PDB file of C-alpha atoms in Angstrom:
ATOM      1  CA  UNK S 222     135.007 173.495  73.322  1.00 60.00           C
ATOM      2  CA  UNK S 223     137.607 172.000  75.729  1.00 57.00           C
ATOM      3  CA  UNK S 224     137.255 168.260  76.205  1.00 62.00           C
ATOM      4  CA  UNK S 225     139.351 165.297  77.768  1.00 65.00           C
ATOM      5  CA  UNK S 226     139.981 162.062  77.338  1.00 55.00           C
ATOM      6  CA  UNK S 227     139.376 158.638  80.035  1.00 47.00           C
ATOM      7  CA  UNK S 228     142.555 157.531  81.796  1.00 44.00           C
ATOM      8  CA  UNK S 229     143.504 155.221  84.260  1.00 36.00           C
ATOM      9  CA  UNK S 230     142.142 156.777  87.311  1.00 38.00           C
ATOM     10  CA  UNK S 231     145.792 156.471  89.664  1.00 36.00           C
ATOM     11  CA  UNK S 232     147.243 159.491  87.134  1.00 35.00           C
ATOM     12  CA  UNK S 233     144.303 161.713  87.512  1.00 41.00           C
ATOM     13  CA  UNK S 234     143.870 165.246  89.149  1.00 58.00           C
ATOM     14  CA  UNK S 235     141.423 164.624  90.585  1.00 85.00           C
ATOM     15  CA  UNK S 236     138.560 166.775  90.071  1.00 89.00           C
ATOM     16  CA  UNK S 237     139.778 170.440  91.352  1.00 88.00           C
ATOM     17  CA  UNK S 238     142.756 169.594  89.120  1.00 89.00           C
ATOM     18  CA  UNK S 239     141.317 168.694  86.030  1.00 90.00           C
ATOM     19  CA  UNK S 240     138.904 171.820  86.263  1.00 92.00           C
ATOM     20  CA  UNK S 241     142.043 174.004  86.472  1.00 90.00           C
ATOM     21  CA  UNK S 242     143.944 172.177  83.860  1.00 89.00           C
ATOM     22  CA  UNK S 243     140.786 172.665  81.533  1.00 90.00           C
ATOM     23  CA  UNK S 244     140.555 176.466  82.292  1.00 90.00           C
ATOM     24  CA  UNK S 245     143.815 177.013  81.823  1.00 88.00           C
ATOM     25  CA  UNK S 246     143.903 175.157  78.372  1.00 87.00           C
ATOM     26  CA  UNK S 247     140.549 177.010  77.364  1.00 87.00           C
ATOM     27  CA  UNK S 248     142.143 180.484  77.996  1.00 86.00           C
ATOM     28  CA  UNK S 249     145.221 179.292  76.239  1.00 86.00           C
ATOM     29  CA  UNK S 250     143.272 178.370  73.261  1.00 83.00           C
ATOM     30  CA  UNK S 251     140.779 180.517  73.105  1.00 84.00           C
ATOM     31  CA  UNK S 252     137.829 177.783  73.611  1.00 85.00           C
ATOM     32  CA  UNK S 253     135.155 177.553  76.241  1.00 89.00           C
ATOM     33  CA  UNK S 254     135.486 174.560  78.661  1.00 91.00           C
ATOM     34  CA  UNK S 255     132.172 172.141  78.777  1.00 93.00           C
ATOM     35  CA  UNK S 256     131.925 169.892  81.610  1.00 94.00           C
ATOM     36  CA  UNK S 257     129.378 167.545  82.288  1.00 95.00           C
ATOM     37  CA  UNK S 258     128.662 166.043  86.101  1.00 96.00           C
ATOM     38  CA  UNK S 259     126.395 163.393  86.024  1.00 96.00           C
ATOM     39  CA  UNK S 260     125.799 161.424  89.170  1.00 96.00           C
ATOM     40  CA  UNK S 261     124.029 161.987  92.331  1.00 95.00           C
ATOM     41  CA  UNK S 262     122.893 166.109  93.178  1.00 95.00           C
ATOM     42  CA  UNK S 263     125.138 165.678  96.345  1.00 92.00           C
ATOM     43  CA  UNK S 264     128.182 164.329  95.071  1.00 93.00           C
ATOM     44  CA  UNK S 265     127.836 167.250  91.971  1.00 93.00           C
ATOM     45  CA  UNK S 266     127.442 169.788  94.431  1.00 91.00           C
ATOM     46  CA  UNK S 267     130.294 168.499  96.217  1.00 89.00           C
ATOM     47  CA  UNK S 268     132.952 168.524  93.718  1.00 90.00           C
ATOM     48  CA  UNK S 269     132.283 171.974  92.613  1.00 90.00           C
ATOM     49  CA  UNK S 270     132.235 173.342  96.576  1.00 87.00           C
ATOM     50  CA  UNK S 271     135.884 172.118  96.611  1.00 80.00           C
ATOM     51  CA  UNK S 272     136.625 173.140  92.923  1.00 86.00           C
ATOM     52  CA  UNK S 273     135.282 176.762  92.308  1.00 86.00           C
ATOM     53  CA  UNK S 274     136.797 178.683  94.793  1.00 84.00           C
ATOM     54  CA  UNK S 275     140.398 177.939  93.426  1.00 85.00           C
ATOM     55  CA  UNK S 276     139.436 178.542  89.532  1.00 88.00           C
ATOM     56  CA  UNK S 277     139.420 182.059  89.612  1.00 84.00           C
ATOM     57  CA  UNK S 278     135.656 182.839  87.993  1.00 86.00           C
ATOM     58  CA  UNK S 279     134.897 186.686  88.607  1.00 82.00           C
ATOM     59  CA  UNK S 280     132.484 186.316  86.857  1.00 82.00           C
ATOM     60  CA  UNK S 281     130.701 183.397  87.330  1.00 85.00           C
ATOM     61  CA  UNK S 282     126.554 182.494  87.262  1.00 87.00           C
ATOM     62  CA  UNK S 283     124.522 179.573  89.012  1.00 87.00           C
ATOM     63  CA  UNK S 284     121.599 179.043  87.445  1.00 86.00           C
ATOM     64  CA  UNK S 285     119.721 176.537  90.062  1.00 84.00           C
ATOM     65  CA  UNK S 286     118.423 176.666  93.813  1.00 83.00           C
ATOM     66  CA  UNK S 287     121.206 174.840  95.554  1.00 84.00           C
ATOM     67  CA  UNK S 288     124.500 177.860  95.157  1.00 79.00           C
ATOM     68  CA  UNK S 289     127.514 177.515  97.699  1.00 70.00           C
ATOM     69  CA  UNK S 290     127.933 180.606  99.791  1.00 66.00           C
ATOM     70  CA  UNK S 291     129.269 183.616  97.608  1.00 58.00           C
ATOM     71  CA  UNK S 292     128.520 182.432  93.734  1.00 61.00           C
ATOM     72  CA  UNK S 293     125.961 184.872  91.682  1.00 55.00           C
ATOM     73  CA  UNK S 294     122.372 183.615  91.704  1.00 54.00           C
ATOM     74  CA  UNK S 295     120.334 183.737  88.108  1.00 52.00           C
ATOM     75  CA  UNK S 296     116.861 182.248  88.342  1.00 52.00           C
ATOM     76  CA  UNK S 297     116.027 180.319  85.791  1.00 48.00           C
ATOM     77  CA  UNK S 298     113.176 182.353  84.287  1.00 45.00           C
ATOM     78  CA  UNK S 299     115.009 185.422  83.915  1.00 51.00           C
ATOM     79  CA  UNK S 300     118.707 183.357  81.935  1.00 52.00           C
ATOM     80  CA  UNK S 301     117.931 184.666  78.387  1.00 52.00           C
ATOM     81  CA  UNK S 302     118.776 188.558  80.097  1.00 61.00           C
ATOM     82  CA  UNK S 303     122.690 187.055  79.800  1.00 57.00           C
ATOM     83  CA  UNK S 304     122.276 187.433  76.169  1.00 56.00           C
ATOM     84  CA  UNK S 305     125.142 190.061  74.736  1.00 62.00           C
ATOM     85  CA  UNK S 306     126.934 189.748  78.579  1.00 74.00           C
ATOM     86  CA  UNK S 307     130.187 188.038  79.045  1.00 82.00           C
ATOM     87  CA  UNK S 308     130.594 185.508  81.927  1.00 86.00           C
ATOM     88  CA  UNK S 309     133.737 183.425  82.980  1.00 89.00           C
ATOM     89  CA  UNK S 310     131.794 180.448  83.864  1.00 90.00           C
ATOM     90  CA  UNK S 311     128.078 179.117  83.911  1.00 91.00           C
ATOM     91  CA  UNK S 312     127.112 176.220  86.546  1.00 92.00           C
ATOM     92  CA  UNK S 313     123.221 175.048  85.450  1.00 92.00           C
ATOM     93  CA  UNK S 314     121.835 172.769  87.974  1.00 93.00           C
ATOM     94  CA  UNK S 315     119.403 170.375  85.899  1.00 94.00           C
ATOM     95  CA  UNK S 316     118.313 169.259  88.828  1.00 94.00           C
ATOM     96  CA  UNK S 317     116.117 172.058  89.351  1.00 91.00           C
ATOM     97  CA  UNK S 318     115.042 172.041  86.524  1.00 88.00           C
ATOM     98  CA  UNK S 319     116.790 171.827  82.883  1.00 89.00           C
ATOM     99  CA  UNK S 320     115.181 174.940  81.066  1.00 84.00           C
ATOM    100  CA  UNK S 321     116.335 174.622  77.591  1.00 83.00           C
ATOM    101  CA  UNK S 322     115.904 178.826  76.623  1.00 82.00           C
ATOM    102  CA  UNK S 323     118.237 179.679  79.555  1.00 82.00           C
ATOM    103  CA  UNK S 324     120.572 176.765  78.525  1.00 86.00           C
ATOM    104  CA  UNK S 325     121.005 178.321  75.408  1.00 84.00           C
ATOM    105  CA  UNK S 326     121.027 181.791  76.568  1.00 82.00           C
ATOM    106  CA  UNK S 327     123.656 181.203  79.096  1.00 84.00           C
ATOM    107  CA  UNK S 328     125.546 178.949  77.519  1.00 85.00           C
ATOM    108  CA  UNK S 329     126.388 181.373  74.513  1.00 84.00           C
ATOM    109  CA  UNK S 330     127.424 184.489  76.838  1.00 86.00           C
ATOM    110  CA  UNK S 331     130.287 182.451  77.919  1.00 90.00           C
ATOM    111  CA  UNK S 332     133.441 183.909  76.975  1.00 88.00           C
ATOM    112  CA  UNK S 333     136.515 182.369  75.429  1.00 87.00           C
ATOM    113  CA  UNK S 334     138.871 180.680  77.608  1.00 89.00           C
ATOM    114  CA  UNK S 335     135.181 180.139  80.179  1.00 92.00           C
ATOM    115  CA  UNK S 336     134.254 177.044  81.592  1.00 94.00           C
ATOM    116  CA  UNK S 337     130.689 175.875  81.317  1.00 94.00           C
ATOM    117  CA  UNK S 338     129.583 173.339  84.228  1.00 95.00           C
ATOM    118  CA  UNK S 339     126.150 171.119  83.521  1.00 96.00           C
ATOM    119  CA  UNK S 340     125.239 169.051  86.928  1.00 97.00           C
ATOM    120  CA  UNK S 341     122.894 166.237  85.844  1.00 96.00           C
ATOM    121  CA  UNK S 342     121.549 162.840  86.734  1.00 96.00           C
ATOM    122  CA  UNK S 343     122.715 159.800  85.598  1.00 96.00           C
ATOM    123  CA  UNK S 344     122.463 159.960  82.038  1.00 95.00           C
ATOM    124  CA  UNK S 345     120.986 156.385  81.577  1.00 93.00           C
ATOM    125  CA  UNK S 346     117.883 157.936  83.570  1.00 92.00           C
ATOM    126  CA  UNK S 347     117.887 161.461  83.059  1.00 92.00           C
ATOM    127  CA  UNK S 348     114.827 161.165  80.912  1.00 88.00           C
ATOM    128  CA  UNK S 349     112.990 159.791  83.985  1.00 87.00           C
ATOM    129  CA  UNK S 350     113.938 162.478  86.087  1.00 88.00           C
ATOM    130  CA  UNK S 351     110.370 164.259  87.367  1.00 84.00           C
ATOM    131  CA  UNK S 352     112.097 167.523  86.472  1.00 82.00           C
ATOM    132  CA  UNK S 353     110.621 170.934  88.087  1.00 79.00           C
ATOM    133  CA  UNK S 354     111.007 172.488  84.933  1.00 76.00           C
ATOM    134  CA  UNK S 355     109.061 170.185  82.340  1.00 67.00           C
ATOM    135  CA  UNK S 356     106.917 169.678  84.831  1.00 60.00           C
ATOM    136  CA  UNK S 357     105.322 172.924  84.795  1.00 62.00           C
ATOM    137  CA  UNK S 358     104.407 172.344  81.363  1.00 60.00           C
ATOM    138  CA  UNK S 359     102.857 169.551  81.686  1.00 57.00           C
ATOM    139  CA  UNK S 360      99.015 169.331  80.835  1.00 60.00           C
ATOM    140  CA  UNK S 361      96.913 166.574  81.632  1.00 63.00           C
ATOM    141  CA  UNK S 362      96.478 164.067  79.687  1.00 62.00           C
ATOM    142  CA  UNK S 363     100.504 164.769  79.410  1.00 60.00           C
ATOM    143  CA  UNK S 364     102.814 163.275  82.117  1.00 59.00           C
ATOM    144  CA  UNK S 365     105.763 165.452  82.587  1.00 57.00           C
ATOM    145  CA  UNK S 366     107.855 162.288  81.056  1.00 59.00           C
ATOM    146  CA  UNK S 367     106.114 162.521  77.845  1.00 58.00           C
ATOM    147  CA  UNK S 368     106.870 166.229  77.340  1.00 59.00           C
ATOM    148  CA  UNK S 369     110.429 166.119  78.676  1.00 60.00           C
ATOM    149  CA  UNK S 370     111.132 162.379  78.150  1.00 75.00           C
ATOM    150  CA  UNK S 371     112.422 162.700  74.449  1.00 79.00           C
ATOM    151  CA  UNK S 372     114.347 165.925  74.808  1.00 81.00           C
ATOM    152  CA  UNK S 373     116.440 164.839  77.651  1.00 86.00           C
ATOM    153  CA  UNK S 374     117.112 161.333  76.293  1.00 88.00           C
ATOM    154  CA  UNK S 375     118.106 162.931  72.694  1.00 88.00           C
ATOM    155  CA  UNK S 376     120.273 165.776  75.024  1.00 89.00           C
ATOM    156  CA  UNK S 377     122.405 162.547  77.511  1.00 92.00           C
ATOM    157  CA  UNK S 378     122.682 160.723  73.908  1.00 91.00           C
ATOM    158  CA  UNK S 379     124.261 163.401  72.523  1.00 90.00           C
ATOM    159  CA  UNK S 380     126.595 164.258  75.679  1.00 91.00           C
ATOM    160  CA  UNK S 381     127.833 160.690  76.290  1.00 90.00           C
ATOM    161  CA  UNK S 382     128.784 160.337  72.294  1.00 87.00           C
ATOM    162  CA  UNK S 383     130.378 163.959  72.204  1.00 80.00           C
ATOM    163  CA  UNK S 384     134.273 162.179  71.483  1.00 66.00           C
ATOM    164  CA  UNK S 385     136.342 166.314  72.171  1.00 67.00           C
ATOM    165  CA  UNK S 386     133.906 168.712  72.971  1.00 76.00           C
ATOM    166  CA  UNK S 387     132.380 168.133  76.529  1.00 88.00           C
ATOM    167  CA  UNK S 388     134.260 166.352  78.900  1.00 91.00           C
ATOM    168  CA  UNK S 389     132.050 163.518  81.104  1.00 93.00           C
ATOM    169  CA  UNK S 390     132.375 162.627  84.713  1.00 93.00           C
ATOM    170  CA  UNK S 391     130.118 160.524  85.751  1.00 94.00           C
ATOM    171  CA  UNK S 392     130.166 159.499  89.884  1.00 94.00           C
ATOM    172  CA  UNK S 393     131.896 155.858  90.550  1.00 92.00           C
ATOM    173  CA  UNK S 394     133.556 156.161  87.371  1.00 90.00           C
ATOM    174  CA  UNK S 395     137.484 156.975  86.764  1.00 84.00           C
ATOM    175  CA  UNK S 396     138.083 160.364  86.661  1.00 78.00           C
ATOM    176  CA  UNK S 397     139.408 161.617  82.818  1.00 75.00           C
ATOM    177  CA  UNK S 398     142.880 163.280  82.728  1.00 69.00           C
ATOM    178  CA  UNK S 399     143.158 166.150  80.335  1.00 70.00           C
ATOM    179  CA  UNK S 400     146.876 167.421  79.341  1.00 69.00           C
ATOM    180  CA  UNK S 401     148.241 170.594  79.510  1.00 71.00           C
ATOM    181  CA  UNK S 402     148.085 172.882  76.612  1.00 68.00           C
ATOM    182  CA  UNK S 403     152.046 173.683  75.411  1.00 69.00           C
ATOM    183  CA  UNK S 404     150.768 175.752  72.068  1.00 60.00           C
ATOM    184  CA  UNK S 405     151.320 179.687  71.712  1.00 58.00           C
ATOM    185  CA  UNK S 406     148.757 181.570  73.590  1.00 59.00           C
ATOM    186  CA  UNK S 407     145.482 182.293  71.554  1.00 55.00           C
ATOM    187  CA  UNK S 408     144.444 185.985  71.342  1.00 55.00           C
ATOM    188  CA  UNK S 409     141.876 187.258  69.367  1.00 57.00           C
ATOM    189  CA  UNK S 410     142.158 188.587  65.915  1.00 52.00           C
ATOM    190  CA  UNK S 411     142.476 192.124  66.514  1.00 45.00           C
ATOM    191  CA  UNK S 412     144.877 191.756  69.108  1.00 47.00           C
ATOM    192  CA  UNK S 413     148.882 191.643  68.223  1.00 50.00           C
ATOM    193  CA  UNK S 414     151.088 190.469  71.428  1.00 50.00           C
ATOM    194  CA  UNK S 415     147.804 190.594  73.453  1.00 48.00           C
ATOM    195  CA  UNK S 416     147.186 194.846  72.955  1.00 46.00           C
ATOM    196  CA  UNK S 417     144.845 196.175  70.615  1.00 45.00           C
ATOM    197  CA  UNK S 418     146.467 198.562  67.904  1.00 48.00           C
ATOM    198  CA  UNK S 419     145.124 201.867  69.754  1.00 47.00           C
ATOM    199  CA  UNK S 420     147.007 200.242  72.785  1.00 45.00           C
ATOM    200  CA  UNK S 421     150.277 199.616  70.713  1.00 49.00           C
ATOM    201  CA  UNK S 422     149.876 202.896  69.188  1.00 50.00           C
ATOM    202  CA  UNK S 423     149.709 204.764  72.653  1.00 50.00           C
ATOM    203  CA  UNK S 424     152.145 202.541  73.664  1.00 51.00           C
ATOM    204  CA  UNK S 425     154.656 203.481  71.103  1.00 52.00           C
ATOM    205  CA  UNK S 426     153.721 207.301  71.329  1.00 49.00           C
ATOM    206  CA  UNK S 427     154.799 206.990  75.061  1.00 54.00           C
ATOM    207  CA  UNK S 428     158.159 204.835  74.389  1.00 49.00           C
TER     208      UNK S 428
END
């Protein structure tokens, strides 16, 4: 996965810039982008309104109850049916409710050169977060923070030490940079100069 590195914050994109920069590497590489917001649900939601109408997702799935005007709705219950389907970007809201089947689900029927987009709380208190989904499980004598608790403390532990392969912004902080990709274009392993061979073979039957 695409991640970035912490700059000083007077030479960043800002955050509709570094989202493009990191698509564009991602399809240039052949990697999906992972992007973690972590902050307050307004300021999450907020950043992607201005971001995701510029990035150029056809296909791109909201898994959460809070979706701008004109972005594909998946509930929650229903994410594993992405398995074996191929989406140019994934936004899951875990502030509706951080459902770890669908995470996995939807996370995996990314393609290369997507961009997934995880909006969460502050990671320092994530695990105290009375979330919807955990919540449900929840059986007394069992607070919701004793069955979610753990999972979402191991989960922000593992985000915040992730050095390359998510890229962190966290509200009030300074905003990473990420820099351009100048390699050869990645295509996959059965394409030559970006056609399959049928292609180049009707191609050269035609020439």
């Amino acid at each position: 996965s695409e991640g970035c590195r912490v700059m000083s914050s007077d030479i960043s994109p800002g955050t509709t810039g570094l989202l493009h920069i990191l698509t564009a590497n991602a399809r240039q590489r052949g990697h999906r982008a992972a992007v973690v917001l972590s902050g307050d649900r307004k300021w999450a939601l907020s950043q992607l309104e201005n971001a995701l109408p510029s990035l150029g997702l056809k296909r791109l799935l909201w898994l959460g109850d809070a979706v701008p005007a004109g972005v594909a709705v998946l509930a929650n219950s229903v994410g594993h049916r992405q398995l074996g389907q191929e989406l140019d970007g994934v936004v899951l809201d875990a502030y509706a409710g951080f459902d770890a089947e669908a995470f996995g689900a939807v996370a995996g029927a990314v393609r290369a050169g997507g961009l997934f987009l995880l909006l969460v709380p502050p990671l320092t208190h994530w695990r105290d977060y009375p979330d919807p989904q955990h919540a449900r499980l929840a059986v007394t004598p069992l607070s919701f923070r004793e069955v979610s608790g753990r999972f979402l403390q191991r989960l922000a532990t593992v985000i915040e030490r992730s050095s390359s392969g998510v890229c962190l912004l966290r509200q009030g902080e300074t905003l990473p940079e990420v820099v351009a990709f100048d390699g050869a274009p990645w295509h996959p392993s059965w394409l030559v100069d970006g056609v399959t061979a049928g292609q180049r073979l009707a191609i050269e039957a035609i020439g």
